[in-house]
XYZ file of C-alpha atoms in Angstrom:
367
model
C 6.086 9.032 0.824
C 2.539 7.739 0.418
C 2.181 3.958 0.434
C 5.814 3.359 1.285
C 6.603 1.144 4.227
C 10.323 1.197 4.932
C 11.827 -1.881 6.489
C 14.837 0.209 7.460
C 17.237 -2.448 6.311
C 19.591 -0.010 4.613
C 20.965 0.977 7.990
C 20.393 -2.426 9.534
C 22.346 -4.295 6.876
C 25.129 -1.786 6.291
C 27.416 -2.915 9.093
C 28.957 -6.202 10.143
C 31.538 -7.852 7.963
C 30.626 -5.976 4.767
C 32.833 -3.345 3.254
C 31.355 -0.007 4.270
C 32.174 1.501 0.876
C 30.211 -1.056 -1.155
C 26.981 0.272 -2.650
C 23.936 -1.577 -1.295
C 21.916 -3.646 -3.725
C 18.414 -2.184 -3.800
C 15.456 -4.571 -3.878
C 11.894 -3.361 -4.349
C 8.976 -5.279 -2.869
C 5.231 -4.854 -3.324
C 2.778 -6.694 -1.080
C -0.955 -6.480 -0.288
C -0.581 -4.837 3.111
C -4.144 -3.484 3.132
C -7.398 -4.765 1.672
C -8.775 -8.342 1.598
C -5.294 -9.897 1.334
C -3.700 -7.840 4.095
C -3.384 -10.796 6.508
C -1.400 -12.681 3.893
C 0.643 -9.611 2.969
C 1.686 -8.943 6.572
C 2.788 -12.551 6.947
C 4.853 -12.263 3.756
C 6.426 -9.099 5.109
C 7.327 -10.830 8.385
C 8.975 -13.657 6.447
C 11.027 -11.178 4.441
C 12.206 -9.456 7.616
C 13.422 -12.884 8.746
C 15.132 -13.383 5.371
C 16.951 -10.083 5.922
C 18.184 -11.438 9.245
C 19.757 -14.397 7.429
C 21.100 -12.178 4.650
C 22.842 -9.972 7.200
C 24.396 -12.988 8.909
C 25.557 -14.865 5.818
C 26.124 -12.543 2.848
C 28.893 -10.010 2.342
C 27.068 -7.429 0.265
C 24.745 -4.864 1.915
C 21.108 -4.814 0.806
C 18.425 -2.146 1.021
C 14.776 -3.226 0.749
C 11.947 -0.816 -0.111
C 8.364 -2.023 0.322
C 5.146 -0.606 -1.128
C 1.567 -1.604 -0.362
C -0.035 -2.760 -3.636
C -3.371 -3.590 -1.898
C -3.700 -6.681 -4.101
C -5.030 -4.359 -6.834
C -3.550 -4.436 -10.343
C -3.474 -0.659 -10.857
C -1.805 -0.090 -7.479
C 0.721 -2.858 -8.166
C 1.716 -1.409 -11.544
C 2.050 2.077 -10.091
C 4.199 0.785 -7.231
C 6.482 -1.168 -9.573
C 6.983 1.888 -11.801
C 7.850 4.052 -8.789
C 10.323 1.485 -7.501
C 12.181 1.355 -10.816
C 11.983 5.003 -11.901
C 12.047 6.908 -8.607
C 13.700 4.554 -6.126
C 16.136 2.997 -8.593
C 15.793 -0.584 -7.386
C 17.904 -3.286 -9.005
C 15.275 -6.044 -8.773
C 11.643 -6.559 -7.799
C 9.948 -9.090 -5.501
C 6.147 -9.219 -5.783
C 3.256 -11.352 -6.928
C 1.082 -12.537 -4.075
C -1.727 -13.095 -6.614
C -1.878 -13.483 -10.368
C -3.672 -10.375 -11.674
C -1.198 -7.829 -10.321
C 1.741 -10.131 -11.090
C 0.770 -10.449 -14.770
C 0.627 -6.673 -15.099
C 3.772 -5.942 -13.088
C 5.922 -8.315 -15.087
C 5.453 -6.101 -18.145
C 6.909 -3.216 -16.119
C 9.958 -5.241 -15.031
C 10.458 -6.638 -18.540
C 10.464 -3.136 -20.025
C 12.903 -2.011 -17.325
C 15.176 -5.004 -18.043
C 15.238 -5.987 -14.365
C 15.092 -9.263 -12.456
C 11.603 -9.949 -11.124
C 10.823 -12.596 -8.502
C 7.197 -13.766 -8.228
C 6.282 -15.117 -4.793
C 3.058 -17.151 -4.896
C 1.028 -16.077 -7.977
C 0.181 -19.168 -10.014
C -1.111 -18.141 -13.454
C 0.695 -20.096 -16.173
C 1.232 -17.035 -18.382
C 3.499 -15.424 -15.796
C 6.375 -17.635 -16.935
C 5.131 -18.442 -20.450
C 5.190 -14.952 -21.979
C 8.905 -14.484 -22.506
C 10.509 -12.619 -19.602
C 14.087 -13.887 -19.402
C 14.716 -12.276 -16.006
C 11.589 -13.512 -14.223
C 11.475 -16.328 -11.648
C 8.355 -17.795 -10.064
C 8.688 -19.558 -6.687
C 5.278 -21.232 -6.486
C 3.911 -23.981 -8.708
C 1.508 -22.903 -11.451
C -2.264 -23.153 -11.178
C -2.137 -26.135 -13.521
C 0.667 -27.928 -11.667
C -0.963 -27.505 -8.267
C -4.494 -28.147 -9.490
C -3.540 -31.382 -11.215
C -1.710 -32.587 -8.105
C -4.824 -31.864 -6.007
C -7.150 -33.450 -8.552
C -5.023 -36.595 -8.588
C -5.513 -36.896 -4.827
C -9.235 -36.098 -5.081
C -9.849 -38.625 -7.858
C -7.744 -41.433 -6.371
C -8.308 -40.985 -2.622
C -11.401 -38.837 -1.953
C -13.373 -40.383 -4.845
C -16.382 -38.021 -4.933
C -19.213 -38.671 -7.363
C -20.029 -34.975 -7.592
C -18.310 -31.623 -6.949
C -19.410 -28.008 -6.492
C -16.911 -25.175 -7.066
C -16.584 -21.732 -5.440
C -13.704 -19.457 -6.420
C -12.671 -15.816 -6.523
C -13.747 -13.909 -9.618
C -10.332 -13.131 -11.108
C -7.699 -14.710 -13.370
C -6.690 -17.118 -10.628
C -10.159 -18.350 -9.710
C -11.213 -18.796 -13.320
C -7.995 -20.601 -14.241
C -8.484 -23.063 -11.386
C -12.096 -23.622 -12.449
C -11.045 -24.391 -16.044
C -8.508 -27.017 -14.980
C -10.975 -28.605 -12.545
C -13.753 -28.797 -15.146
C -11.573 -30.528 -17.728
C -10.162 -33.130 -15.340
C -13.400 -33.823 -13.473
C -15.257 -34.456 -16.715
C -12.548 -36.864 -17.910
C -12.705 -38.666 -14.555
C -16.470 -39.098 -14.685
C -17.076 -36.807 -11.687
C -20.115 -34.553 -12.064
C -19.538 -30.814 -11.679
C -22.840 -29.617 -10.197
C -22.109 -25.925 -10.294
C -19.447 -23.219 -10.617
C -19.752 -20.006 -8.612
C -17.471 -16.957 -8.503
C -17.455 -14.472 -5.635
C -16.097 -10.925 -5.894
C -12.878 -10.077 -4.076
C -14.604 -7.437 -1.939
C -17.482 -9.706 -0.845
C -17.944 -10.314 2.877
C -21.189 -12.309 2.776
C -21.067 -15.617 0.906
C -24.360 -17.097 2.065
C -26.097 -16.673 -1.289
C -23.390 -18.726 -3.037
C -23.243 -21.312 -0.286
C -27.029 -21.740 -0.230
C -26.929 -22.653 -3.910
C -24.067 -25.031 -3.264
C -25.897 -26.715 -0.405
C -29.005 -27.212 -2.538
C -26.870 -28.953 -5.185
C -25.902 -31.629 -2.607
C -22.315 -32.274 -3.785
C -20.039 -34.921 -2.316
C -17.182 -32.378 -2.239
C -16.815 -28.591 -2.266
C -13.762 -27.385 -4.187
C -12.775 -23.921 -2.979
C -10.297 -21.507 -4.555
C -9.986 -18.631 -2.065
C -6.425 -17.251 -1.835
C -7.226 -14.737 0.924
C -6.955 -16.337 4.363
C -9.557 -13.986 5.816
C -12.034 -14.579 2.995
C -11.539 -18.355 2.999
C -12.065 -18.463 6.768
C -15.303 -16.493 6.446
C -16.554 -18.823 3.717
C -15.829 -21.881 5.855
C -17.533 -20.395 8.906
C -20.615 -19.434 6.902
C -20.652 -22.868 5.261
C -20.717 -24.468 8.701
C -23.314 -21.940 9.911
C -25.890 -23.068 7.335
C -25.199 -26.761 7.867
C -23.486 -27.248 4.518
C -21.499 -30.243 5.696
C -19.960 -31.566 2.464
C -16.177 -31.892 2.877
C -13.961 -29.191 1.366
C -10.818 -29.176 -0.763
C -8.984 -25.829 -0.773
C -6.968 -24.985 -3.891
C -3.299 -25.933 -4.093
C -0.874 -23.757 -2.165
C -3.410 -21.632 -0.273
C -4.339 -23.812 2.705
C -2.419 -21.958 5.403
C -2.131 -22.152 9.187
C -3.420 -18.584 9.390
C -6.557 -19.663 7.527
C -6.962 -22.659 9.851
C -6.589 -20.488 12.949
C -9.070 -17.904 11.641
C -11.629 -20.541 10.672
C -11.297 -22.584 13.869
C -13.307 -25.806 13.828
C -14.775 -24.955 10.420
C -11.407 -25.833 8.854
C -11.209 -29.367 10.266
C -10.781 -32.020 7.589
C -10.016 -29.675 4.672
C -7.667 -31.231 2.129
C -5.278 -29.623 -0.340
C -1.762 -30.041 -1.730
C 1.338 -27.995 -1.062
C 5.114 -27.897 -1.391
C 5.753 -27.220 2.315
C 4.769 -28.756 5.631
C 5.919 -27.606 9.034
C 7.239 -31.039 9.977
C 9.784 -31.231 7.132
C 12.911 -32.469 8.914
C 15.692 -30.406 7.354
C 18.070 -27.915 8.981
C 16.814 -25.082 6.744
C 13.172 -25.699 7.610
C 13.839 -26.142 11.324
C 15.738 -22.821 11.382
C 12.940 -21.078 9.500
C 10.096 -22.427 11.671
C 11.907 -21.824 14.953
C 12.964 -18.269 14.118
C 9.724 -17.207 12.438
C 7.598 -18.344 15.361
C 10.013 -16.881 17.911
C 10.269 -13.503 16.196
C 6.618 -13.014 15.284
C 4.667 -15.106 17.775
C 2.571 -16.830 15.132
C 2.801 -20.122 13.234
C 4.894 -20.414 10.090
C 3.227 -21.493 6.864
C 3.925 -22.296 3.240
C 3.244 -18.771 2.005
C 5.646 -17.409 4.605
C 8.250 -20.032 3.618
C 7.929 -19.025 -0.035
C 8.173 -15.303 0.749
C 11.252 -15.995 2.883
C 12.886 -17.919 0.038
C 12.022 -15.276 -2.553
C 14.037 -12.517 -0.909
C 16.806 -14.793 0.390
C 17.429 -16.556 -2.926
C 17.375 -13.260 -4.832
C 20.033 -11.860 -2.503
C 22.070 -15.051 -2.900
C 21.789 -14.845 -6.700
C 22.932 -11.215 -6.663
C 25.869 -12.157 -4.434
C 26.810 -15.084 -6.710
C 26.505 -12.901 -9.829
C 28.837 -10.320 -8.303
C 26.547 -7.579 -9.562
C 23.247 -6.036 -8.514
C 22.724 -4.296 -11.853
C 23.515 -7.026 -14.411
C 20.180 -8.815 -14.873
C 21.727 -11.405 -17.207
C 24.300 -12.480 -14.623
C 21.727 -12.603 -11.823
C 19.400 -14.684 -14.009
C 22.230 -17.058 -14.880
C 22.904 -17.476 -11.161
C 19.247 -18.406 -10.636
C 19.344 -21.027 -13.401
C 22.615 -22.639 -12.301
C 22.130 -22.772 -8.535
C 20.462 -25.343 -6.322
C 18.993 -23.195 -3.562
C 18.335 -24.586 -0.094
C 15.271 -23.307 1.749
C 12.424 -24.360 4.020
C 10.783 -26.266 1.139
C 13.954 -28.234 0.409
C 16.361 -28.060 -2.518
C 14.942 -25.823 -5.243
C 16.088 -25.250 -8.826
C 14.622 -23.173 -11.652
C 14.016 -24.312 -15.216
C 14.797 -22.395 -18.404
C 11.583 -20.307 -18.191
C 12.106 -19.409 -14.541
C 9.694 -21.877 -12.963
C 10.669 -23.268 -9.569
C 10.759 -27.061 -9.533
C 9.121 -28.308 -6.333
C 6.802 -31.173 -5.340
C 3.209 -30.698 -4.167
C 2.167 -33.227 -1.514
C -1.384 -33.927 -0.242
C -2.175 -32.268 3.097
C -5.137 -32.199 5.491
C -6.236 -30.243 8.574
C -6.269 -32.456 11.675
C -6.964 -31.005 15.141
C -6.086 -27.520 13.999
C -2.795 -28.509 12.337
C -1.856 -29.004 8.699
C -0.289 -32.437 8.246
C 0.537 -34.786 5.384
C -2.540 -36.654 4.173
C -2.555 -40.417 3.819
């Protein structure tokens, strides 16, 4: 089956304390497992495998998970979602690493009348266009951007800013929020550049940014691999203005890939590794033990997305009744690596974004 990557959880989750006769709930997942976002997609997939481990240990109902590679491309994502609903007969969908594919896929899940969980995509329209069975786990572009801008304005205090972002819905949405707030704050926006998602050489953009001589570079690069390349090339040409990465996409994977070029980057996020809660300690310990790599916010969010969906299905007592599952989402306080999480009436997760900074190769809370 082309593009299908089976996690083999149907067999894995069918035993234990569950009744062998109970029909497994089927969950479809699409992730960017190839292409520019493949590093992120593989980390999401690892986190979901860990979520399945917890599901098996704690929930009664069996679950089967079917995963497709959407390549981070809208057309691929729509095709995968349609196959999952029409051919594979899934009861719910988990997807949405980035906004473009998520915006298109949600029309597929709305037409199918199924529950749809969005992992990290941030575009405001995902939850504002009337899908009663959709739940977004990340903050919106506006929520995260305003939290970052508050820190930039009050703590960093630049006189001028230069912006570089990906040329898609996400990058342009971030740019619009930045422009409005920076102008109101009296901070000069010296330039706005957009790179294409398939670019590998960013020197032409960075040369223009360097010549503008900004006090701060504001970057919106959701791909860890791309962001790391930009930071390395920025350092290579001696463009030494400090950098603020967009909310929610400063990850440990990015930091490791960029090496010393990531030192001092600031951002905001709803998760930090040092959060002292039992749920976060379990997640960090088991993720790093099972996969031999550091846990991050995107992984924490992916872990929660599958786990909380399974918990909502279990609480609803039905895998096929989207209304009951949605009611379970709206009436439950979920406990995950990011803390206690609830969802509002339009399906938006309510979490807090805190300022963070890279210090000696680690992401820590900023002062």
